[in-house]
């Protein structure tokens, strides 16, 4: 068993280390875990910490193909509170809750007044039962998704929240609830983006090895949102996100390529 930092805050931030973008991380941590963000700050990440009695601790167990995992939660962090959030204006806010009560929905409402809201939906589908993570539909989806412009779900999460087994049907369901850009990641099968009534099928690059799938979705979204903020079309953004995720899956831990490698990917959208 190996222990390492994780979650959207870590993998997303690491993937953007060499990006030419103004970026701030807001995360909740226990004081004894501040060293995690000390390391990120030393690498140049701007971080705001919301104090918490505990830090979220997950235990991930993967099947042989790395596309499926079982999870346990060993401890939970305090939820974000609107009154404690720093006053930040941004072009885009990406939210990556780990559990259903991490980020109250009034935070989404507030951020949508300040900029584009992007959401990784997985945390809102997670409940903890005897430390084990179980997935349930999000009861607030019809109310809150009109405030979300960009939404990412993997194939399993899409089925939980939409009741649809087909990714195309699930994407249309989420768009009908008000989401402008729907991204369904399909693991080794690539991803599907639905926006403006059009589907874009993004193929997966072939990795040199499959070592560690943890954080691949976060890495994909870091690449996708970076390109979208820079003005790229959704298809180009999806291909870039897929390239970053492919490099990430080939090694343990986050994607943290050199500035030269990042620039090459940014220019050509290719792996290798």
Short mmCIF file of C-alpha atoms in Angstrom, two decimals:
data_model
loop_
_atom_site.label_atom_id
_atom_site.label_comp_id
_atom_site.label_asym_id
_atom_site.label_seq_id
_atom_site.Cartn_x
_atom_site.Cartn_y
_atom_site.Cartn_z
CA UNK A 1 0.00 0.00 0.00
CA UNK A 2 1.30 3.46 -0.89
CA UNK A 3 0.33 6.81 0.67
CA UNK A 4 0.27 10.05 -1.31
CA UNK A 5 -1.62 13.35 -1.62
CA UNK A 6 -4.58 13.19 -3.98
CA UNK A 7 -7.93 14.65 -4.94
CA UNK A 8 -8.81 17.25 -7.52
CA UNK A 9 -6.88 19.96 -5.68
CA UNK A 10 -3.62 18.02 -5.95
CA UNK A 11 -3.81 16.41 -9.39
CA UNK A 12 -5.39 19.44 -11.05
CA UNK A 13 -2.80 21.81 -9.57
CA UNK A 14 0.13 19.57 -10.47
CA UNK A 15 -1.04 19.30 -14.08
CA UNK A 16 -1.08 23.10 -14.41
CA UNK A 17 2.36 23.76 -12.90
CA UNK A 18 3.88 24.70 -16.26
CA UNK A 19 0.83 26.38 -17.75
CA UNK A 20 0.84 30.07 -18.61
CA UNK A 21 -2.26 30.87 -16.58
CA UNK A 22 -3.16 32.69 -13.37
CA UNK A 23 -4.41 30.00 -11.03
CA UNK A 24 -5.34 29.76 -7.35
CA UNK A 25 -6.10 26.63 -5.33
CA UNK A 26 -8.62 26.76 -2.46
CA UNK A 27 -8.62 23.66 -0.29
CA UNK A 28 -9.53 22.49 3.22
CA UNK A 29 -6.77 20.89 5.30
CA UNK A 30 -5.95 19.97 8.87
CA UNK A 31 -2.97 21.88 10.22
CA UNK A 32 -0.79 18.78 10.42
CA UNK A 33 -1.19 18.37 6.65
CA UNK A 34 -0.19 21.89 5.63
CA UNK A 35 3.11 20.47 4.39
CA UNK A 36 1.21 19.17 1.34
CA UNK A 37 0.44 22.68 0.14
CA UNK A 38 3.84 23.91 1.31
CA UNK A 39 5.28 21.68 -1.40
CA UNK A 40 2.81 23.02 -3.97
CA UNK A 41 3.58 26.60 -2.99
CA UNK A 42 7.28 25.90 -3.33
CA UNK A 43 6.56 24.85 -6.91
CA UNK A 44 4.71 28.12 -7.57
CA UNK A 45 1.06 27.30 -6.86
CA UNK A 46 -0.96 30.09 -5.20
CA UNK A 47 -2.90 28.43 -2.34
CA UNK A 48 -5.60 29.51 0.11
CA UNK A 49 -6.29 27.06 2.96
CA UNK A 50 -9.63 26.75 4.70
CA UNK A 51 -8.77 25.36 8.16
CA UNK A 52 -10.33 22.02 9.07
CA UNK A 53 -10.07 19.65 12.02
CA UNK A 54 -9.36 16.81 9.60
CA UNK A 55 -8.16 16.30 6.04
CA UNK A 56 -10.08 13.92 3.78
CA UNK A 57 -8.34 10.54 3.60
CA UNK A 58 -9.35 8.02 0.93
CA UNK A 59 -8.19 4.47 0.46
CA UNK A 60 -8.38 3.38 -3.20
CA UNK A 61 -8.26 -0.25 -4.31
CA UNK A 62 -8.09 -0.86 -8.07
CA UNK A 63 -9.01 -3.83 -10.21
CA UNK A 64 -6.44 -5.22 -12.62
CA UNK A 65 -7.53 -3.03 -15.56
CA UNK A 66 -7.30 0.28 -13.59
CA UNK A 67 -10.74 1.39 -14.88
CA UNK A 68 -12.56 0.41 -11.67
CA UNK A 69 -11.83 1.00 -7.99
CA UNK A 70 -13.31 0.55 -4.53
CA UNK A 71 -12.98 3.37 -2.01
CA UNK A 72 -13.06 3.86 1.72
CA UNK A 73 -13.02 7.17 3.59
CA UNK A 74 -10.83 7.11 6.69
CA UNK A 75 -11.64 10.70 7.74
CA UNK A 76 -13.54 13.74 6.42
CA UNK A 77 -12.70 17.43 6.16
CA UNK A 78 -14.97 20.30 7.18
CA UNK A 79 -17.21 21.56 4.36
CA UNK A 80 -16.52 24.80 2.53
CA UNK A 81 -18.55 27.71 3.92
CA UNK A 82 -19.55 30.70 1.83
CA UNK A 83 -18.68 33.01 4.71
CA UNK A 84 -15.13 31.60 4.81
CA UNK A 85 -14.46 31.70 1.08
CA UNK A 86 -11.90 34.27 -0.07
CA UNK A 87 -13.21 37.08 -2.27
CA UNK A 88 -11.95 35.93 -5.65
CA UNK A 89 -13.00 36.95 -9.15
CA UNK A 90 -12.04 34.58 -11.93
CA UNK A 91 -12.97 33.77 -15.50
CA UNK A 92 -13.60 30.16 -14.48
CA UNK A 93 -14.11 28.25 -11.21
CA UNK A 94 -13.54 24.47 -11.26
CA UNK A 95 -15.06 22.55 -8.35
CA UNK A 96 -13.90 19.06 -7.40
CA UNK A 97 -15.78 17.94 -4.26
CA UNK A 98 -14.64 14.59 -2.90
CA UNK A 99 -17.82 13.93 -0.90
CA UNK A 100 -21.44 15.07 -1.12
CA UNK A 101 -21.21 17.57 1.75
CA UNK A 102 -17.82 19.11 0.84
CA UNK A 103 -19.15 22.11 -1.10
CA UNK A 104 -22.67 23.36 -0.25
CA UNK A 105 -24.79 24.27 -3.27
CA UNK A 106 -24.99 27.93 -2.24
CA UNK A 107 -21.27 28.14 -3.08
CA UNK A 108 -22.07 27.09 -6.66
CA UNK A 109 -24.82 29.69 -6.88
CA UNK A 110 -22.49 32.42 -5.63
CA UNK A 111 -19.60 31.51 -7.93
CA UNK A 112 -21.89 31.41 -10.98
CA UNK A 113 -22.46 35.15 -10.48
CA UNK A 114 -18.73 35.78 -10.71
CA UNK A 115 -17.61 33.53 -13.57
CA UNK A 116 -18.04 30.25 -15.42
CA UNK A 117 -18.59 27.26 -13.11
CA UNK A 118 -17.04 23.92 -14.03
CA UNK A 119 -17.90 20.87 -11.92
CA UNK A 120 -16.58 17.36 -11.52
CA UNK A 121 -19.79 15.75 -10.32
CA UNK A 122 -18.30 12.67 -8.64
CA UNK A 123 -18.22 14.03 -5.09
CA UNK A 124 -21.91 14.92 -5.07
CA UNK A 125 -22.74 11.27 -5.77
CA UNK A 126 -20.60 9.87 -2.93
CA UNK A 127 -21.98 8.95 0.47
CA UNK A 128 -20.03 7.25 3.27
CA UNK A 129 -21.53 4.14 4.89
CA UNK A 130 -19.35 2.47 7.54
CA UNK A 131 -16.33 4.16 5.96
CA UNK A 132 -17.14 2.69 2.54
CA UNK A 133 -18.03 4.98 -0.36
CA UNK A 134 -21.42 4.29 -1.95
CA UNK A 135 -22.89 6.15 -4.90
CA UNK A 136 -26.36 7.74 -4.96
CA UNK A 137 -28.15 10.14 -7.27
CA UNK A 138 -27.76 13.86 -6.50
CA UNK A 139 -31.08 15.14 -5.19
CA UNK A 140 -30.20 18.79 -5.94
CA UNK A 141 -29.24 18.21 -9.59
CA UNK A 142 -32.32 19.77 -11.22
CA UNK A 143 -32.04 22.89 -9.09
CA UNK A 144 -28.29 23.49 -9.26
CA UNK A 145 -27.14 22.28 -12.69
CA UNK A 146 -28.50 25.37 -14.49
CA UNK A 147 -25.74 27.24 -12.60
CA UNK A 148 -23.07 24.86 -13.97
CA UNK A 149 -21.67 25.64 -17.43
CA UNK A 150 -19.22 22.72 -17.75
CA UNK A 151 -19.74 19.31 -16.17
CA UNK A 152 -17.52 16.24 -16.13
CA UNK A 153 -18.61 12.73 -15.16
CA UNK A 154 -17.17 9.31 -15.88
CA UNK A 155 -19.38 6.65 -17.43
CA UNK A 156 -20.41 5.14 -14.09
CA UNK A 157 -21.17 8.53 -12.50
CA UNK A 158 -23.18 9.49 -15.57
CA UNK A 159 -25.37 6.41 -15.12
CA UNK A 160 -25.90 7.15 -11.41
CA UNK A 161 -27.00 10.74 -11.97
CA UNK A 162 -28.99 10.26 -15.19
CA UNK A 163 -30.25 6.67 -15.04
CA UNK A 164 -28.96 6.23 -18.61
CA UNK A 165 -26.55 3.47 -19.64
CA UNK A 166 -25.65 5.04 -22.97
CA UNK A 167 -23.20 7.95 -22.73
CA UNK A 168 -24.89 9.85 -25.57
CA UNK A 169 -28.28 9.65 -23.85
CA UNK A 170 -26.72 10.60 -20.50
CA UNK A 171 -24.97 13.62 -21.99
CA UNK A 172 -28.22 14.88 -23.54
CA UNK A 173 -30.03 14.38 -20.23
CA UNK A 174 -27.49 16.57 -18.42
CA UNK A 175 -27.60 19.20 -21.16
CA UNK A 176 -31.39 19.30 -20.86
CA UNK A 177 -30.91 20.19 -17.16
CA UNK A 178 -29.00 23.30 -18.21
CA UNK A 179 -25.32 22.28 -18.56
CA UNK A 180 -23.67 23.97 -21.54
CA UNK A 181 -20.72 21.58 -22.02
CA UNK A 182 -21.07 17.96 -20.88
CA UNK A 183 -17.95 15.79 -20.73
CA UNK A 184 -18.28 12.03 -20.21
CA UNK A 185 -14.93 10.29 -19.72
CA UNK A 186 -14.87 6.66 -20.81
CA UNK A 187 -11.54 5.45 -19.40
CA UNK A 188 -9.44 3.65 -21.97
CA UNK A 189 -12.22 4.25 -24.55
CA UNK A 190 -11.65 8.00 -24.63
CA UNK A 191 -14.28 10.65 -23.88
CA UNK A 192 -17.43 12.24 -25.24
CA UNK A 193 -18.20 15.96 -25.25
CA UNK A 194 -21.70 17.30 -25.95
CA UNK A 195 -22.34 20.98 -26.51
CA UNK A 196 -24.63 23.06 -28.71
CA UNK A 197 -26.45 19.96 -29.92
CA UNK A 198 -23.25 18.37 -31.27
CA UNK A 199 -21.29 15.35 -30.03
CA UNK A 200 -17.49 15.21 -30.19
CA UNK A 201 -15.85 11.81 -29.74
CA UNK A 202 -12.36 12.20 -28.30
CA UNK A 203 -10.19 9.10 -28.74
CA UNK A 204 -7.85 7.93 -26.01
CA UNK A 205 -4.13 8.00 -26.73
CA UNK A 206 -2.34 4.69 -26.24
CA UNK A 207 -0.18 4.91 -23.08
CA UNK A 208 3.31 3.46 -22.90
CA UNK A 209 2.12 1.63 -19.75
CA UNK A 210 -0.89 1.56 -17.42
CA UNK A 211 0.50 2.16 -13.93
CA UNK A 212 -1.81 4.41 -11.91
CA UNK A 213 -5.25 5.71 -12.97
CA UNK A 214 -5.84 7.81 -9.85
CA UNK A 215 -6.22 11.46 -10.84
CA UNK A 216 -6.63 10.85 -14.58
CA UNK A 217 -10.00 12.60 -14.68
CA UNK A 218 -8.59 15.60 -12.81
CA UNK A 219 -5.61 15.73 -15.16
CA UNK A 220 -7.91 15.54 -18.20
CA UNK A 221 -10.00 18.43 -16.87
CA UNK A 222 -6.93 20.54 -16.12
CA UNK A 223 -5.88 20.23 -19.75
CA UNK A 224 -9.40 20.70 -21.08
CA UNK A 225 -10.15 23.82 -19.06
CA UNK A 226 -6.76 25.35 -19.74
CA UNK A 227 -7.38 25.16 -23.46
CA UNK A 228 -10.96 26.42 -23.14
CA UNK A 229 -9.85 29.44 -21.09
CA UNK A 230 -7.28 30.13 -23.81
CA UNK A 231 -10.04 30.11 -26.42
CA UNK A 232 -9.65 26.67 -28.01
CA UNK A 233 -12.58 24.73 -29.44
CA UNK A 234 -14.01 21.92 -27.27
CA UNK A 235 -12.60 19.22 -29.57
CA UNK A 236 -9.05 20.56 -29.37
CA UNK A 237 -9.43 21.01 -25.61
CA UNK A 238 -10.61 17.42 -25.24
CA UNK A 239 -7.66 16.09 -27.21
CA UNK A 240 -5.23 18.04 -25.06
CA UNK A 241 -6.87 16.81 -21.87
CA UNK A 242 -6.67 13.25 -23.18
CA UNK A 243 -2.96 13.68 -23.95
CA UNK A 244 -2.21 14.84 -20.40
CA UNK A 245 -4.27 12.00 -18.90
CA UNK A 246 -2.42 9.44 -21.02
CA UNK A 247 0.95 10.65 -19.77
CA UNK A 248 -0.36 10.64 -16.21
CA UNK A 249 -1.65 7.02 -16.31
CA UNK A 250 1.77 5.76 -17.38
CA UNK A 251 3.37 6.61 -14.03
CA UNK A 252 2.51 6.69 -10.35
CA UNK A 253 1.43 10.03 -8.94
CA UNK A 254 0.44 13.24 -10.77
CA UNK A 255 1.40 14.48 -14.21
CA UNK A 256 4.29 16.85 -13.69
CA UNK A 257 6.12 16.98 -16.99
CA UNK A 258 8.82 19.46 -17.83
CA UNK A 259 7.98 22.89 -19.23
CA UNK A 260 9.35 21.74 -22.60
CA UNK A 261 7.09 18.68 -22.66
CA UNK A 262 4.08 20.74 -21.63
CA UNK A 263 4.78 23.27 -24.39
CA UNK A 264 5.10 20.49 -26.96
CA UNK A 265 1.77 19.02 -25.93
CA UNK A 266 0.16 22.45 -25.92
CA UNK A 267 1.35 23.13 -29.46
CA UNK A 268 0.70 19.73 -31.00
CA UNK A 269 -1.74 17.89 -28.70
CA UNK A 270 0.25 14.68 -28.97
CA UNK A 271 1.93 12.23 -26.63
CA UNK A 272 5.60 11.42 -27.02
#
